[in-house]
Short mmCIF file of C-alpha atoms and ligand atoms in Angstrom, two decimals:
data_model
loop_
_atom_site.label_atom_id
_atom_site.label_comp_id
_atom_site.label_asym_id
_atom_site.label_seq_id
_atom_site.Cartn_x
_atom_site.Cartn_y
_atom_site.Cartn_z
CA MET A 1 84.84 53.94 129.16
CA ARG A 2 83.05 56.49 126.97
CA LEU A 3 82.28 59.70 128.79
CA VAL A 4 81.01 63.20 128.18
CA ILE A 5 81.69 66.00 130.65
CA LEU A 6 79.17 68.83 130.72
CA GLY A 7 79.36 72.15 132.51
CA GLY A 8 79.42 75.87 131.83
CA PRO A 9 82.47 78.06 131.35
CA GLY A 10 84.66 77.83 134.45
CA ALA A 11 82.82 74.76 135.78
CA GLY A 12 86.13 72.90 136.02
CA LYS A 13 85.61 70.51 133.06
CA GLY A 14 89.23 70.72 131.90
CA THR A 15 90.67 69.96 135.33
CA GLN A 16 88.41 66.96 135.87
CA ALA A 17 88.81 65.76 132.27
CA ALA A 18 92.61 65.70 132.58
CA ARG A 19 92.47 63.73 135.84
CA LEU A 20 89.87 61.23 134.64
CA CYS A 21 91.64 60.60 131.34
CA SER A 22 94.94 59.83 133.00
CA LEU A 23 93.27 57.57 135.60
CA LEU A 24 91.15 55.72 133.04
CA ASN A 25 93.78 55.83 130.29
CA ILE A 26 91.46 57.23 127.65
CA PRO A 27 92.03 60.14 125.26
CA TRP A 28 90.79 63.58 126.28
CA ILE A 29 88.96 65.07 123.34
CA SER A 30 88.28 68.77 123.86
CA THR A 31 86.47 70.52 121.04
CA GLY A 32 87.50 73.93 122.44
CA ASP A 33 91.20 72.95 122.39
CA MET A 34 90.90 71.46 118.92
CA LEU A 35 89.20 74.57 117.61
CA ARG A 36 91.83 76.84 119.20
CA SER A 37 94.63 74.77 117.57
CA ALA A 38 92.82 74.88 114.23
CA ILE A 39 92.53 78.66 114.54
CA ALA A 40 96.23 78.99 115.42
CA ALA A 41 97.10 76.85 112.38
CA GLN A 42 94.64 78.82 110.21
CA ASN A 43 93.52 75.58 108.57
CA PRO A 44 90.07 75.41 106.90
CA LEU A 45 88.30 74.37 110.13
CA GLY A 46 90.06 77.18 112.02
CA ILE A 47 89.21 79.82 109.45
CA GLN A 48 85.58 78.73 109.56
CA ALA A 49 85.39 78.56 113.37
CA GLN A 50 87.34 81.71 114.26
CA PRO A 51 84.56 84.32 114.03
CA TYR A 52 82.30 82.23 116.29
CA VAL A 53 84.92 81.30 118.89
CA GLU A 54 86.16 84.89 119.17
CA LYS A 55 82.67 86.14 119.98
CA GLY A 56 81.81 83.27 122.33
CA GLU A 57 79.14 82.01 119.89
CA LEU A 58 78.67 78.34 119.04
CA VAL A 59 80.30 77.03 115.89
CA PRO A 60 77.49 75.67 113.64
CA ASP A 61 76.44 72.09 114.42
CA PRO A 62 77.24 70.53 110.98
CA THR A 63 80.89 71.62 111.25
CA LEU A 64 81.31 70.10 114.70
CA ILE A 65 79.40 66.92 113.89
CA GLU A 66 81.54 66.25 110.82
CA PHE A 67 84.66 66.98 112.79
CA MET A 68 83.72 64.60 115.62
CA ARG A 69 82.86 61.88 113.13
CA SER A 70 86.39 61.97 111.77
CA ARG A 71 87.91 62.26 115.26
CA LEU A 72 86.11 59.08 116.38
CA ASP A 73 87.53 57.25 113.37
CA GLN A 74 91.06 57.69 114.68
CA PRO A 75 92.63 54.57 116.22
CA ASP A 76 93.11 55.99 119.74
CA ALA A 77 89.34 56.51 120.07
CA SER A 78 88.58 52.79 119.80
CA LYS A 79 89.42 52.10 123.47
CA GLY A 80 87.15 54.83 124.86
CA TRP A 81 87.30 58.60 125.27
CA LEU A 82 86.17 61.59 127.23
CA PHE A 83 84.53 64.43 125.33
CA ASP A 84 84.99 67.85 126.87
CA GLY A 85 82.85 70.57 125.29
CA TYR A 86 80.85 68.20 123.11
CA PRO A 87 77.91 67.82 122.78
CA ARG A 88 76.80 71.38 123.49
CA THR A 89 73.37 71.38 121.87
CA ALA A 90 70.49 68.89 121.86
CA PHE A 91 71.07 68.36 118.16
CA GLN A 92 74.73 67.46 118.75
CA ALA A 93 73.68 65.04 121.52
CA GLU A 94 71.27 63.25 119.19
CA GLU A 95 73.79 63.19 116.38
CA LEU A 96 76.39 61.74 118.73
CA ASP A 97 74.05 58.88 119.57
CA PHE A 98 73.43 58.22 115.85
CA LEU A 99 77.14 58.27 115.18
CA LEU A 100 77.86 55.90 118.07
CA ASP A 101 75.10 53.57 116.87
CA ASP A 102 76.79 53.46 113.46
CA LEU A 103 80.06 52.55 115.13
CA GLY A 104 78.43 49.93 117.38
CA GLN A 105 79.41 51.95 120.46
CA ALA A 106 77.45 53.57 123.29
CA LEU A 107 78.04 56.39 125.73
CA ASP A 108 78.55 55.21 129.32
CA TRP A 109 77.98 58.45 131.25
CA ALA A 110 77.40 62.14 130.84
CA ILE A 111 78.96 63.82 133.89
CA TYR A 112 77.45 67.21 134.70
CA LEU A 113 79.48 69.62 136.84
CA ASP A 114 76.81 71.78 138.39
CA VAL A 115 78.10 75.29 139.16
CA PRO A 116 76.03 78.47 139.74
CA PRO A 117 76.51 81.11 137.00
CA THR A 118 77.93 83.64 139.50
CA VAL A 119 80.67 81.15 140.43
CA MET A 120 81.38 80.50 136.72
CA MET A 121 81.87 84.20 136.10
CA SER A 122 84.14 84.79 139.09
CA ARG A 123 86.28 81.73 138.29
CA ILE A 124 86.84 82.80 134.68
CA LEU A 125 87.60 86.38 135.62
CA GLY A 126 89.97 84.95 138.24
CA ARG A 127 91.80 82.80 135.71
CA THR A 128 92.24 85.81 133.39
CA GLY A 129 94.24 87.45 136.15
CA SER A 130 96.25 84.32 137.07
CA ASP A 131 99.04 82.56 135.18
CA SER A 132 97.06 79.40 134.58
CA ASP A 133 97.46 77.71 131.18
CA GLU A 134 94.12 79.03 130.09
CA SER A 135 94.76 82.64 131.07
CA CYS A 136 95.54 83.69 127.52
CA ARG A 137 92.12 82.84 126.12
CA LEU A 138 90.76 85.75 124.14
CA ASP A 139 87.17 84.71 124.84
CA ASP A 140 87.63 85.23 128.59
CA GLN A 141 86.67 88.93 128.47
CA PRO A 142 83.65 89.70 130.68
CA ASP A 143 81.07 90.44 127.96
CA ILE A 144 82.08 87.34 126.00
CA VAL A 145 82.02 85.18 129.14
CA GLU A 146 78.51 86.44 129.80
CA ARG A 147 77.47 85.33 126.32
CA ARG A 148 79.11 81.92 126.79
CA ILE A 149 77.22 81.42 130.08
CA GLU A 150 73.97 82.51 128.43
CA LEU A 151 74.48 80.03 125.58
CA PHE A 152 75.32 77.30 128.05
CA GLN A 153 71.99 77.87 129.77
CA GLU A 154 69.96 78.14 126.58
CA ARG A 155 71.56 75.43 124.48
CA THR A 156 73.42 73.00 126.75
CA ILE A 157 71.18 72.75 129.86
CA PRO A 158 68.44 71.03 127.77
CA ILE A 159 70.90 68.20 127.08
CA LEU A 160 70.75 67.26 130.77
CA GLU A 161 67.18 66.14 130.35
CA TYR A 162 68.14 64.18 127.24
CA TYR A 163 70.69 62.15 129.23
CA GLU A 164 68.50 61.95 132.33
CA GLN A 165 65.72 60.34 130.30
CA ARG A 166 68.21 57.76 129.06
CA SER A 167 69.53 57.16 132.63
CA ARG A 168 72.98 58.29 131.55
CA LEU A 169 73.34 61.43 133.69
CA LEU A 170 75.71 61.72 136.65
CA LYS A 171 75.25 65.06 138.40
CA VAL A 172 78.06 66.32 140.61
CA SER A 173 78.33 69.60 142.48
CA GLY A 174 81.15 71.55 140.86
CA ASP A 175 81.23 74.02 143.73
CA GLN A 176 83.82 72.00 145.72
CA THR A 177 87.59 71.60 145.55
CA PRO A 178 88.95 69.74 142.49
CA GLU A 179 89.91 66.79 144.75
CA GLN A 180 86.41 66.56 146.22
CA ILE A 181 84.83 66.73 142.77
CA GLN A 182 87.13 64.01 141.48
CA GLN A 183 86.30 61.75 144.44
CA GLU A 184 82.58 62.25 143.91
CA ILE A 185 82.86 61.43 140.21
CA LEU A 186 84.92 58.31 140.83
CA GLN A 187 82.55 57.12 143.55
CA LYS A 188 79.56 57.60 141.29
CA LEU A 189 81.26 55.88 138.34
CA ASN A 190 82.07 52.87 140.50
CA GLN A 191 78.72 52.68 142.22
CA VAL A 192 76.55 52.72 139.15
P1 AMP B 1 85.46 75.66 125.30
O1 AMP B 1 86.96 75.58 125.36
O2 AMP B 1 84.82 74.31 125.45
O3 AMP B 1 84.88 76.68 126.23
O4 AMP B 1 85.09 76.14 123.82
C1 AMP B 1 85.53 77.38 123.32
C2 AMP B 1 84.68 77.81 122.14
O5 AMP B 1 84.76 76.83 121.09
C3 AMP B 1 83.20 77.95 122.42
O6 AMP B 1 82.88 79.20 123.00
C4 AMP B 1 82.61 77.78 121.02
O7 AMP B 1 82.81 78.97 120.26
C5 AMP B 1 83.50 76.71 120.42
N1 AMP B 1 82.99 75.34 120.67
C6 AMP B 1 83.58 74.37 121.41
N2 AMP B 1 82.86 73.25 121.41
C7 AMP B 1 81.77 73.51 120.65
C8 AMP B 1 80.62 72.75 120.28
N3 AMP B 1 80.44 71.48 120.71
N4 AMP B 1 79.69 73.33 119.48
C9 AMP B 1 79.85 74.59 119.04
N5 AMP B 1 80.89 75.37 119.36
C10 AMP B 1 81.85 74.83 120.16
#
């Protein structure tokens, strides 16, 4: 299974991605996590990405596209994958399709976790105050979260139409409990 999970900050992508990947036995490929590790390691990708990630801005498309190309070349990606945080722009979505064409692969579904922006904001501000694994993210400060939500709406929402036109979009309400969301995703994956 080759999946993409789409949703704004705090939409619950990470929670659903972890569950789906263990159920479907596919690798969870999170660009945000990979960029944060690269920044911690201060490797060339990290040094390049750091100023963007810290401000909640998008890392330039060519950097991400090149990075995903090499990630898909790794052996564990041959049996399927779930991308979390990629694509995030229409350009990345098109480039992903070109890349998959080159590899003789195709995306099965883009799962969209639909969550109102006010819920996104309160969830992220909630996780900053909790001891969840993600509570130490430096880009979870209110003004940066606002920018991340704004960019999600401007740059990522247009991708929904891209996948809808290709009949690849599965839309799920993200404003439910994690269990309910998971059930809805699994039902839709099996029904289609
Ligand atoms: P995330 O963990 O998915 O919220 O990503 C954290 C940050 O990493 C984002 O705010 C961006 O700065 C950067 N990032 C992650 N994925 C992408 C992407 N596909 N394109 C550009 N920037 C990205």
